[in-house]
Short mmCIF file of C-alpha atoms in Angstrom, two decimals:
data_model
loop_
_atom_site.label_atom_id
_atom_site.label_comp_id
_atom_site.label_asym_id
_atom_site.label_seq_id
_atom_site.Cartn_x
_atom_site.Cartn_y
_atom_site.Cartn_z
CA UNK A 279 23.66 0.72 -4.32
CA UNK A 280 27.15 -0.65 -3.75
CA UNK A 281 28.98 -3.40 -4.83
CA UNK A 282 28.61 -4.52 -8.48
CA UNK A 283 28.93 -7.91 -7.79
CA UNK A 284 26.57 -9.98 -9.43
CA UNK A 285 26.22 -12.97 -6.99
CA UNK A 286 22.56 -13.82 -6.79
CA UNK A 287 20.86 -15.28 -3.83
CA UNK A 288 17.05 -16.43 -3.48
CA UNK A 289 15.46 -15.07 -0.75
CA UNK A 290 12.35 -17.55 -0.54
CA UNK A 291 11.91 -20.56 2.38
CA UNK A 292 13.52 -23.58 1.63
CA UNK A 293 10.76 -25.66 1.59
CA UNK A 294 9.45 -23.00 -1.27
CA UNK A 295 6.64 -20.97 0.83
CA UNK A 296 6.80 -16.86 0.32
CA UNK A 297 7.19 -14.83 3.02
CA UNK A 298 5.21 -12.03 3.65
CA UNK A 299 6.91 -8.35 2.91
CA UNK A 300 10.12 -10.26 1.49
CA UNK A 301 8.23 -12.16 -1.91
CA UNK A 302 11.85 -11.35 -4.50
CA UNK A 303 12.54 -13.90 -6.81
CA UNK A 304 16.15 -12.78 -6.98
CA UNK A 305 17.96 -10.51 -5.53
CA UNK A 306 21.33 -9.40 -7.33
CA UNK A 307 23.63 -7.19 -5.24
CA UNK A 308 25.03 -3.74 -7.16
CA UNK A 309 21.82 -4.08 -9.95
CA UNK A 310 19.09 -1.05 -8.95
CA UNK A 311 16.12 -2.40 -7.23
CA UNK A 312 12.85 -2.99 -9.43
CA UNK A 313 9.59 -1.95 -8.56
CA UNK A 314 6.43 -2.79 -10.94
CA UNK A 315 3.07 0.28 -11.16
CA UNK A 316 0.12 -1.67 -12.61
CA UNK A 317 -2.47 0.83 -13.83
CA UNK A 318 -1.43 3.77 -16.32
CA UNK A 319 -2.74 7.19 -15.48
CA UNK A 320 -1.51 10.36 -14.83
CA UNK A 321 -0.85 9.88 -11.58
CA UNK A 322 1.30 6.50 -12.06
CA UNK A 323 3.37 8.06 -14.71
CA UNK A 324 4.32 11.38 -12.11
CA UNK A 325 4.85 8.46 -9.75
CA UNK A 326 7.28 6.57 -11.63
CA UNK A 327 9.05 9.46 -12.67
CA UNK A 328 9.61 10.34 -8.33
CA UNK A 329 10.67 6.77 -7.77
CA UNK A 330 13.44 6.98 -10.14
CA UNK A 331 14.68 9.99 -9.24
CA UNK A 332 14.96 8.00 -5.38
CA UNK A 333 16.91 5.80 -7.55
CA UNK A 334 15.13 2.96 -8.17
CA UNK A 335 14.01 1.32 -11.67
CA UNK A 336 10.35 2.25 -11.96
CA UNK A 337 8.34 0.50 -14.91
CA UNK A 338 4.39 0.68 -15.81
CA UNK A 339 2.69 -2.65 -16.45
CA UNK A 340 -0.77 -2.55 -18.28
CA UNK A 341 -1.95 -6.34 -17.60
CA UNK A 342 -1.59 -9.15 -14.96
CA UNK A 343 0.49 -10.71 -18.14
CA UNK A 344 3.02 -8.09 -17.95
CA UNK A 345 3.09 -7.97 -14.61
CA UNK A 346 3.89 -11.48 -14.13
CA UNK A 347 6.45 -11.56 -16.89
CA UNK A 348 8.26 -8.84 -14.92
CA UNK A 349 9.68 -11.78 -12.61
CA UNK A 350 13.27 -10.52 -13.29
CA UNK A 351 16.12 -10.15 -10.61
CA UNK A 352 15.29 -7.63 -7.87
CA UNK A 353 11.97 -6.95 -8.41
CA UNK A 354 10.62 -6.12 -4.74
CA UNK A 355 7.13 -4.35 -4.77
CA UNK A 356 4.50 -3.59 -6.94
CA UNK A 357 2.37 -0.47 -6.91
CA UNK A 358 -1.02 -1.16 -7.84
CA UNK A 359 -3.04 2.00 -8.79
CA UNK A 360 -7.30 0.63 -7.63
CA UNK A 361 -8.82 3.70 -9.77
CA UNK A 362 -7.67 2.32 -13.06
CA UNK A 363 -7.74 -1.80 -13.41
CA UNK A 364 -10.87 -3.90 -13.69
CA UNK A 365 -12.92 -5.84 -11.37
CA UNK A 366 -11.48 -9.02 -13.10
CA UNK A 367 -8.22 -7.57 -12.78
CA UNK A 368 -9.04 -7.24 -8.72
CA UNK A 369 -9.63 -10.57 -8.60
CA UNK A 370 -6.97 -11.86 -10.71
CA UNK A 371 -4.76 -10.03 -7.45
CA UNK A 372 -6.58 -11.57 -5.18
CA UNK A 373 -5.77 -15.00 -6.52
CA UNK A 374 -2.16 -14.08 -6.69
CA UNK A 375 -2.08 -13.12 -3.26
CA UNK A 376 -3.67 -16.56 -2.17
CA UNK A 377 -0.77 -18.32 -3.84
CA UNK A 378 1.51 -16.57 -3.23
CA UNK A 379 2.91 -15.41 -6.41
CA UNK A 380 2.64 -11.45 -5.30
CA UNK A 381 5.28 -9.14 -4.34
CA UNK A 382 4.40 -6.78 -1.31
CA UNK A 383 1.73 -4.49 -2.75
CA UNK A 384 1.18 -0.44 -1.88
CA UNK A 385 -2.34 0.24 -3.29
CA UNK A 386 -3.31 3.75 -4.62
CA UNK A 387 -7.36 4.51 -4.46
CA UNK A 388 -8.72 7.94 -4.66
CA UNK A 389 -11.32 6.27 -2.66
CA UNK A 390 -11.18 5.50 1.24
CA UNK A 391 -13.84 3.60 2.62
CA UNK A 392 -13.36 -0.32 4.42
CA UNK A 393 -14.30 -2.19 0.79
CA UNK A 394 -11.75 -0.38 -0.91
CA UNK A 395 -9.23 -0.86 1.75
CA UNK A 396 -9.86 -4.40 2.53
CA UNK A 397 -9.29 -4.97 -0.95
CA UNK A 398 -5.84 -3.70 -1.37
CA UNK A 399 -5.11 -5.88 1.90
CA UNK A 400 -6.33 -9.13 -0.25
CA UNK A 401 -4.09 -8.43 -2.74
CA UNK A 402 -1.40 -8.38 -0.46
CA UNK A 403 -1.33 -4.41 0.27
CA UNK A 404 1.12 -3.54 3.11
CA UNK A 405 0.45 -0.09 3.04
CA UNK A 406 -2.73 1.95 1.36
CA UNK A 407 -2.30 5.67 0.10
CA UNK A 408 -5.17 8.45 -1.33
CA UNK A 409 -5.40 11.51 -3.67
CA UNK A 410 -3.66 13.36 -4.07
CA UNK A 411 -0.74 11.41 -3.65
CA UNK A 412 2.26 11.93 -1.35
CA UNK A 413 4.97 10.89 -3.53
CA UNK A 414 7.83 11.37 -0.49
CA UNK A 415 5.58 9.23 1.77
CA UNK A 416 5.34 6.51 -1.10
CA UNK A 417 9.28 6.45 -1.41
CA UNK A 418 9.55 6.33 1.90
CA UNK A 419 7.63 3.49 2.24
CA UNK A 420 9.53 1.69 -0.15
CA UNK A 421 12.72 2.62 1.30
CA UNK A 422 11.75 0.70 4.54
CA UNK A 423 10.05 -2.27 2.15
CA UNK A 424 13.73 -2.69 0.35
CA UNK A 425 16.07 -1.79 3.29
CA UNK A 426 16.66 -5.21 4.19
CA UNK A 427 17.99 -6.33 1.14
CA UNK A 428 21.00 -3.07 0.87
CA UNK A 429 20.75 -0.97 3.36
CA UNK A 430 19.72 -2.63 6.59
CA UNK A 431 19.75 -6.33 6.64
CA UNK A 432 17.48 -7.69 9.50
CA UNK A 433 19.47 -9.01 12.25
CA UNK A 434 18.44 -11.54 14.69
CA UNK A 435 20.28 -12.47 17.94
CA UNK A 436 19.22 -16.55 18.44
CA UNK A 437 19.82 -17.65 22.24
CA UNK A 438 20.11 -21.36 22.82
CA UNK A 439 22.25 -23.42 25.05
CA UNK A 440 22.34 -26.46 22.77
CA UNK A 441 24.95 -25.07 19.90
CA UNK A 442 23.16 -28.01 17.19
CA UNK A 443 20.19 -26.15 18.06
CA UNK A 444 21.20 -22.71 17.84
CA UNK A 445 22.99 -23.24 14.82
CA UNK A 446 20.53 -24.95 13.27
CA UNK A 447 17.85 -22.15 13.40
CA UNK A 448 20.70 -19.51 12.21
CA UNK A 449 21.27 -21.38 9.04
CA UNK A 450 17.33 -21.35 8.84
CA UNK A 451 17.25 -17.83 8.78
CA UNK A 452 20.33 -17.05 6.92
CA UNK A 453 19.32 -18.84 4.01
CA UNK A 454 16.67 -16.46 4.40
CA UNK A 455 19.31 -13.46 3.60
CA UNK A 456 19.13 -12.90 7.78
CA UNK A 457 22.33 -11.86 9.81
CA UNK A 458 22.25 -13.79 12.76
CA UNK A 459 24.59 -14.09 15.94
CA UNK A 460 24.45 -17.18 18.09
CA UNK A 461 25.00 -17.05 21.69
CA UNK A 462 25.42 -20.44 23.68
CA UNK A 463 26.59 -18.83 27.23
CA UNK A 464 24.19 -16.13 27.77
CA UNK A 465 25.89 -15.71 31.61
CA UNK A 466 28.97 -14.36 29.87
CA UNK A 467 28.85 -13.53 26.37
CA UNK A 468 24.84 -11.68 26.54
CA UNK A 469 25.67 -8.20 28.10
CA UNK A 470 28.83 -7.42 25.83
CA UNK A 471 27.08 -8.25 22.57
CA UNK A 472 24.30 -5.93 23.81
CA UNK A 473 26.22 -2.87 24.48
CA UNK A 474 27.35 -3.25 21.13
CA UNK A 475 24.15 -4.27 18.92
CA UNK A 476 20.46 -4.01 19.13
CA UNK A 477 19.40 -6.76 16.98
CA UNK A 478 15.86 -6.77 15.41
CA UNK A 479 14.53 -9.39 17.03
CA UNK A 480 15.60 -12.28 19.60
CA UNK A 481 14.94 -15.91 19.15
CA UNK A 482 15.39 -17.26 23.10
CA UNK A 483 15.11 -20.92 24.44
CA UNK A 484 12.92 -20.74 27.49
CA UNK A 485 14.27 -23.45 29.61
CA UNK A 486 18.94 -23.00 30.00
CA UNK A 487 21.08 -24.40 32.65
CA UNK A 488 21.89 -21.19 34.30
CA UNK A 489 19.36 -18.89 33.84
CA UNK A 490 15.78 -19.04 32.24
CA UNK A 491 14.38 -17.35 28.89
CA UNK A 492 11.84 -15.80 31.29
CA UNK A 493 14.80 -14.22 33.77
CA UNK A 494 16.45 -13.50 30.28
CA UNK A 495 13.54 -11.52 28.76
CA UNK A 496 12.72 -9.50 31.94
CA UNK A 497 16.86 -8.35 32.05
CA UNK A 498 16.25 -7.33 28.34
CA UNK A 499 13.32 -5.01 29.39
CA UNK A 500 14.37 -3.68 31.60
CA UNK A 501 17.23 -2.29 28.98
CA UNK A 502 15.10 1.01 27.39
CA UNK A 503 17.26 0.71 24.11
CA UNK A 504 15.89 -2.75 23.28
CA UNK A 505 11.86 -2.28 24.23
CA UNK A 506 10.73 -2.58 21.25
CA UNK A 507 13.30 -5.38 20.02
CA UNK A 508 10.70 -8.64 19.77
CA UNK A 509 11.14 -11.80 21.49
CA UNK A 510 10.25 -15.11 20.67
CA UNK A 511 10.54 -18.20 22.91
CA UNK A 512 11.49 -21.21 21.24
CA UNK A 513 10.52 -24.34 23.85
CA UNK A 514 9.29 -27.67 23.54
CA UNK A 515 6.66 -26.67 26.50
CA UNK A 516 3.37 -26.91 25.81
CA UNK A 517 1.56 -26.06 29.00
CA UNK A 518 -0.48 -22.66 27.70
CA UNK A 519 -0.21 -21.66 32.17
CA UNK A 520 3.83 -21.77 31.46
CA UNK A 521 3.27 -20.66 27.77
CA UNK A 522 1.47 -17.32 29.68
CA UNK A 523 3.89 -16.99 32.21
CA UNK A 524 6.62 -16.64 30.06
CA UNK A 525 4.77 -14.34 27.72
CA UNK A 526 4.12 -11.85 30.83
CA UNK A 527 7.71 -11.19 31.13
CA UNK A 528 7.08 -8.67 27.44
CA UNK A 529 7.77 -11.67 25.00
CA UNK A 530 6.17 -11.71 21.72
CA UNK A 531 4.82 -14.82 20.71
CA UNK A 532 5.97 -18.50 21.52
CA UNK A 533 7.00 -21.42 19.14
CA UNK A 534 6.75 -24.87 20.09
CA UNK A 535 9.78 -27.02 19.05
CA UNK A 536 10.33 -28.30 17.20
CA UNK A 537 9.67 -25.28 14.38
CA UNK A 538 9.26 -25.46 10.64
CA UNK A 539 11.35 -23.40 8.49
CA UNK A 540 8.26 -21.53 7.30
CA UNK A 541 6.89 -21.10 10.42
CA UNK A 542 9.66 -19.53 11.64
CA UNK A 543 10.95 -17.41 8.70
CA UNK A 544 7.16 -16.11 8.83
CA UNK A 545 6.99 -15.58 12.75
CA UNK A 546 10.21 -13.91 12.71
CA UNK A 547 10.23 -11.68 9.45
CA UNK A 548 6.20 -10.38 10.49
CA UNK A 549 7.80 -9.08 13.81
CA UNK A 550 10.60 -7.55 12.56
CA UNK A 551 8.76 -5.30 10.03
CA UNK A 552 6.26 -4.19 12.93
CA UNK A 553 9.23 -3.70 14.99
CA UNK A 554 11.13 -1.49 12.38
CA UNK A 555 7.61 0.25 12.20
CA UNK A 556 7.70 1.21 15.75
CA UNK A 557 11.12 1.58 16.05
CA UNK A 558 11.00 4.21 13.16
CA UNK A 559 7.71 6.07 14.42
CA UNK A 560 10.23 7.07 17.68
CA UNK A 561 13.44 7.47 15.64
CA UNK A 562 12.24 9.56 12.87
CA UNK A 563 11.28 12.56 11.40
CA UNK A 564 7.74 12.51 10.40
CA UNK A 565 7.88 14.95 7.86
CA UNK A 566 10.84 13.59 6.08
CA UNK A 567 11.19 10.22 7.79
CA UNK A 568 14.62 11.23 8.08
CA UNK A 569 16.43 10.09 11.45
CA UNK A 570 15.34 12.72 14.13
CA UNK A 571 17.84 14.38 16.83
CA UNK A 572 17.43 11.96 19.71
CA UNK A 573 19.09 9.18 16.98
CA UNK A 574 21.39 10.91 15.14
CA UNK A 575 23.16 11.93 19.00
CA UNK A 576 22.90 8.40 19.74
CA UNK A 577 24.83 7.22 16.35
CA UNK A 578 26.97 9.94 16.74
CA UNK A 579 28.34 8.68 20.05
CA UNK A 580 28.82 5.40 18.60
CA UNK A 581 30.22 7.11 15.80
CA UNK A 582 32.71 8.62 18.34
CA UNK A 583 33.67 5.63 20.53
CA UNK A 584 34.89 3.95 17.13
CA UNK A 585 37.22 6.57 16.60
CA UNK A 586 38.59 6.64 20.05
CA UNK A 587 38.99 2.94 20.13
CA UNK A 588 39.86 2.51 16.61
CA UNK A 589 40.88 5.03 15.13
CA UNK A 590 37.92 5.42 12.36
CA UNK A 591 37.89 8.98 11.21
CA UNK A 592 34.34 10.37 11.34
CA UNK A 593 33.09 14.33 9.68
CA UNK A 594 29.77 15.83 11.24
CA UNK A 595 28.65 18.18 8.48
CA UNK A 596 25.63 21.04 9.60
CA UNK A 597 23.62 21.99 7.22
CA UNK A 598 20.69 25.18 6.97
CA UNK A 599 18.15 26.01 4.01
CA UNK A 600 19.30 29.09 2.60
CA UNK A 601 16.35 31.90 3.08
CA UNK A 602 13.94 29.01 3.79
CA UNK A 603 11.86 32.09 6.36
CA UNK A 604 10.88 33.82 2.59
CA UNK A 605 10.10 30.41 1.16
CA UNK A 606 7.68 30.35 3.18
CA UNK A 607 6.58 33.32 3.56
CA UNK A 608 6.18 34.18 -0.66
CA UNK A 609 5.07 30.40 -1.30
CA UNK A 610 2.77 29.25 1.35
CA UNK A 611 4.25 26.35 4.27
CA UNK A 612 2.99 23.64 2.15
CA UNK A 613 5.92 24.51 -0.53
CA UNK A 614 8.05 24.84 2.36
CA UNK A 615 7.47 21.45 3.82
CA UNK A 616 7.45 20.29 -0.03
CA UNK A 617 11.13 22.10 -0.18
CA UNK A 618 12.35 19.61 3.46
CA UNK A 619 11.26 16.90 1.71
CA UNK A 620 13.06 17.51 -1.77
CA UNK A 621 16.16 18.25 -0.07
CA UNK A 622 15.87 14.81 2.56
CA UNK A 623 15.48 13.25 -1.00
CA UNK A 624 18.70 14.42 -2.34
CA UNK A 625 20.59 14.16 0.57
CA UNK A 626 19.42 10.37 0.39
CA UNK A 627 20.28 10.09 -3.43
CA UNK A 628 23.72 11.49 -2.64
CA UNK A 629 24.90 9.96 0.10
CA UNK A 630 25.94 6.45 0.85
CA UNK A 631 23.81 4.00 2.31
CA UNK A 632 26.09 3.92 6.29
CA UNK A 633 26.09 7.67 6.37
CA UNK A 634 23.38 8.95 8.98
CA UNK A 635 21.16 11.44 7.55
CA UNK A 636 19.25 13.92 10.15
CA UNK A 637 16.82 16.50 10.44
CA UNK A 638 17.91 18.52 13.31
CA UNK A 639 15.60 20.76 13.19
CA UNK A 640 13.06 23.03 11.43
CA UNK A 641 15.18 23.86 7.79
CA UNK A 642 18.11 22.42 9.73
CA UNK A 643 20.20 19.01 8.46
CA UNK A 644 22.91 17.12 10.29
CA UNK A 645 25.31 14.16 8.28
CA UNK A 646 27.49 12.02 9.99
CA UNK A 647 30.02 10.54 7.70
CA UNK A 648 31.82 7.42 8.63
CA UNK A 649 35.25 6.67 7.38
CA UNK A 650 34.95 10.19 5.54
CA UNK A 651 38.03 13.16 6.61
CA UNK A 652 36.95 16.74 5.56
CA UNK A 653 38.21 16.76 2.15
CA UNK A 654 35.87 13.68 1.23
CA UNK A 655 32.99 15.37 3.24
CA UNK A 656 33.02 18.32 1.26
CA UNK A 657 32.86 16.86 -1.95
CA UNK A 658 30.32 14.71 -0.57
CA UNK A 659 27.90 18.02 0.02
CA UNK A 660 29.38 19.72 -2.99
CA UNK A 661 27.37 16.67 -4.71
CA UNK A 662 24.65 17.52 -3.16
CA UNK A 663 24.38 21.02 -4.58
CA UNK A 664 24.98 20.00 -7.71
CA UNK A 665 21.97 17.62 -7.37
CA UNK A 666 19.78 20.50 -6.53
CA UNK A 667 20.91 22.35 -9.11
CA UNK A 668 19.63 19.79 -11.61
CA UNK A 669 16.64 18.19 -9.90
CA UNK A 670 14.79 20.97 -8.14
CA UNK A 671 11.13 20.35 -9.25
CA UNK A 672 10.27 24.10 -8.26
CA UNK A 673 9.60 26.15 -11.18
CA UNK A 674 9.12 29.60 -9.59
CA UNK A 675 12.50 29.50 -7.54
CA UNK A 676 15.75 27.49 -6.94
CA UNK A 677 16.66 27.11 -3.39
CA UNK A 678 20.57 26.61 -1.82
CA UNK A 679 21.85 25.57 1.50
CA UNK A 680 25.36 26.62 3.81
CA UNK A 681 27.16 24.11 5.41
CA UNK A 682 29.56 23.33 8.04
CA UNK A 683 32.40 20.39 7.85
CA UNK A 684 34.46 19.07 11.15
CA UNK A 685 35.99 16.05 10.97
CA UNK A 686 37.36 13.58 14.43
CA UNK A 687 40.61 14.49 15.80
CA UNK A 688 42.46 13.70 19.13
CA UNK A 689 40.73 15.28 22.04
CA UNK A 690 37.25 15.66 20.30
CA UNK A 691 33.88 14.82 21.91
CA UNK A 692 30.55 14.72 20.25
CA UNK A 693 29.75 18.20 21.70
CA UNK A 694 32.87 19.39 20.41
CA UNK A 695 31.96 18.81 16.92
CA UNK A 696 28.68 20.10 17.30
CA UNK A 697 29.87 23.16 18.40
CA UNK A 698 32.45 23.32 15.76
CA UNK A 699 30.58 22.36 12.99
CA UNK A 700 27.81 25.20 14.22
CA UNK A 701 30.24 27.89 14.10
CA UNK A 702 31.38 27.26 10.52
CA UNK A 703 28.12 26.89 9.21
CA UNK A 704 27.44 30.79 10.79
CA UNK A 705 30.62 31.81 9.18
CA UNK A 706 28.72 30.42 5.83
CA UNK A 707 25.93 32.20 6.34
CA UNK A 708 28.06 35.21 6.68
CA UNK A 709 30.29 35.13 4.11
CA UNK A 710 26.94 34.93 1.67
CA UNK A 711 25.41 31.58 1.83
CA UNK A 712 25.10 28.78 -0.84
CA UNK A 713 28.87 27.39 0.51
CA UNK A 714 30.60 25.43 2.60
CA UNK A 715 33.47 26.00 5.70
CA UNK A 716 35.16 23.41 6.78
CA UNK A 717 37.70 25.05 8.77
CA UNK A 718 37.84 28.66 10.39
CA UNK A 719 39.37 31.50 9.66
#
């Protein structure tokens, strides 16, 4: 959470119609995100306990009363437990849902069958979980439910020669709490943005002096970074032979101009949380849904190319599980993998929301800290150890990690670092684990 600034902006449609997967009253930037558990159990209360240790505020309702009076700033979810509320209580959801008065819902059943699960998706469930609970897969989910809002605004790229046009649609969406770009001259100014950015999603008028939507959208696939990246025509044609045509070159859907707000804020926001889904299915780790190796290399030469252009200092810190082989092999692989994702959890606690977080591999981690020289990095992980020291949920054991620190300077590569920041972590490991080199001896 960063800035304590209180400013508060509403999120909803102008014309007053919730979105789906974006239903906050108010969000306040700096105040901890709220999310509501209706049902109290066991379960919800262990639940509650794991959210606010992610560090969000987690709070128990009993009643569709309390849960509606809960319509204070930054409330953003609502985790609704099936086993435990009534059948009015269902339907009471349900209702909600149809009027949209209901925050996104994750829905908790210790049954799995179609009834149950079509349910849940009544009520506005985006995502549906069974016992025994996963509590790291339930934070993660929220994590990519609230991202927009601190972490990862959605950003959409809007590509119409008519600048009233273009414009017009931006405001749309940034009254929305969208970033948005604008680009009027796709002939000059299209390539450079894209070497720079991969928005979430591209709003593109079909018919432009110079060259088509269609010739635009087959140049964009034909880019493997920006696949997955939606399109949606915007186009006052309404032949459905042309409306095909255009689709076939891998656009998404197609809007008829003009558009309403809603109609747009809910064609655009529904594609961008698919997209994010697929986007993190190939960028993440599945265990931890921390960024996987192929990313983190990708970031880090971005990372990189800002410091040789800029200046921007950058540290790469490597981190390894200490004795993680006899975790495993005294506790069983499921305390293991339960170890990975307690320690993704702190690192994600600890660290700011820019920094790149990475699974590298088996019990191996890899940060990338921007703006961050090796003294800052260091504290940075000696944070983390202090976290484990006080949060491990483990009662039989206490685990530690080693850790190696290199930070940018002149002459550096990404390999470079990697290397670098490999060799200190060994010299860790040698001089006795559960510590950190950041330069060598």
């Amino acid at each position: 959470m960063t800035d304590s600034a209180s400013t508060a902006v509403s999120l909803g449609a102008s014309d007053g119609v919730s979105l789906l997967h974006r239903k906050i009253h108010e969000y306040v930037k700096g105040e901890p995100l709220h999310v509501l558990l209706l049902g109290r159990n066991d379960d919800t209360e262990m639940l509650a306990e794991s959210i606010a240790q992610a560090g969000y505020r987690a709070k128990i309702v009993d009643s569709i009363s309390h849960l509606l009076a809960r319509e204070e700033a930054n409330t953003f979810s609502v985790i609704i437990n099936l086993d435990v509320i009534s059948e009015k209580q269902h339907q009471w959801l349900i209702d909600l849902a149809d009027s949209h008065k209901q925050w996104p819902v994750i829905a908790l059943s210790s049954e799995d069958n179609l009834d149950i699960r079509a349910a849940a998706v009544r009520m506005g469930g985006q995502s549906f979980f069974t016992s025994p609970f996963d509590t790291h897969a339930i934070v993660t989910e929220l994590n990519a439910l609230s991202e927009r809002f601190e972490r990862d605004p959605y950003q959409v790229l809007v590509i119409d020669d008519q600048r009233s046009v273009a414009d017009y649609y931006s405001s749309v969406l940034r009254e929305a709490g969208f970033i948005t770009e604008t680009i009027t001259s796709p002939m000059t100014d299209l390539m450079p943005y894209l070497q720079h950015h991969i928005p979430d999603l591209i709003l593109l008028d079909l018919y432009m002096p110079e060259i088509s939507g269609q010739e635009l959208a087959g140049i964009i696939r034909q880019m493997s970074n920006l696949i997955s990246v939606p399109i949606v025509f915007l186009s006052c044609e309404m032949s459905p032979e042309h409306q095909l045509r255009a689709l076939c070159t891998g656009a998404d859907t197609f809007l008829t101009k003009p558009v309403k707000s809603a109609d747009l804020l809910a064609a655009v926001e529904s594609r961008i949380r698919r997209g994010r889904t697929v986007r993190n299915l190939v960028t993440r780790d599945p265990l931890t849904g921390l960024l996987n190796r192929r990313e983190t290399l990708r970031r880090l030469e971005e990372g990189m190319d800002r410091f040789q252009r800029y200046g921007h200092a950058l540290s790469l810190v490597m981190l390894d599980l200490d004795h993680f082989k006899a975790i495993n092999d005294n506790h069983g692989h499921a305390v293991g993998d339960s170890v990975l994702k307690h320690f993704s959890m702190a690192l994600q606690s600890v660290l700011r929301d820019d920094d790149i977080i990475c699974r590298w591999g088996g019990e191996e981690f890899v940060l990338v800290l921007n703006e961050t020289g090796p003294g800052t990095a260091t504290k940075i992980v000696q944070r983390v150890s202090a976290f484990l020291l006080n949060s491990s949920p483990f009662e039989d054991f206490k685990y530690t990690f080693s850790a190696g620190i290199v930070s940018t300077a002149a002459g550096m590569n990404s390999e470079n670092m990697l290397d670098i920041a490999d060799r200190r972590l060994y010299q860790a490991k040698a001089q006795g684990r559960n510590c950190v080199v950041s330069r060598d001896d």
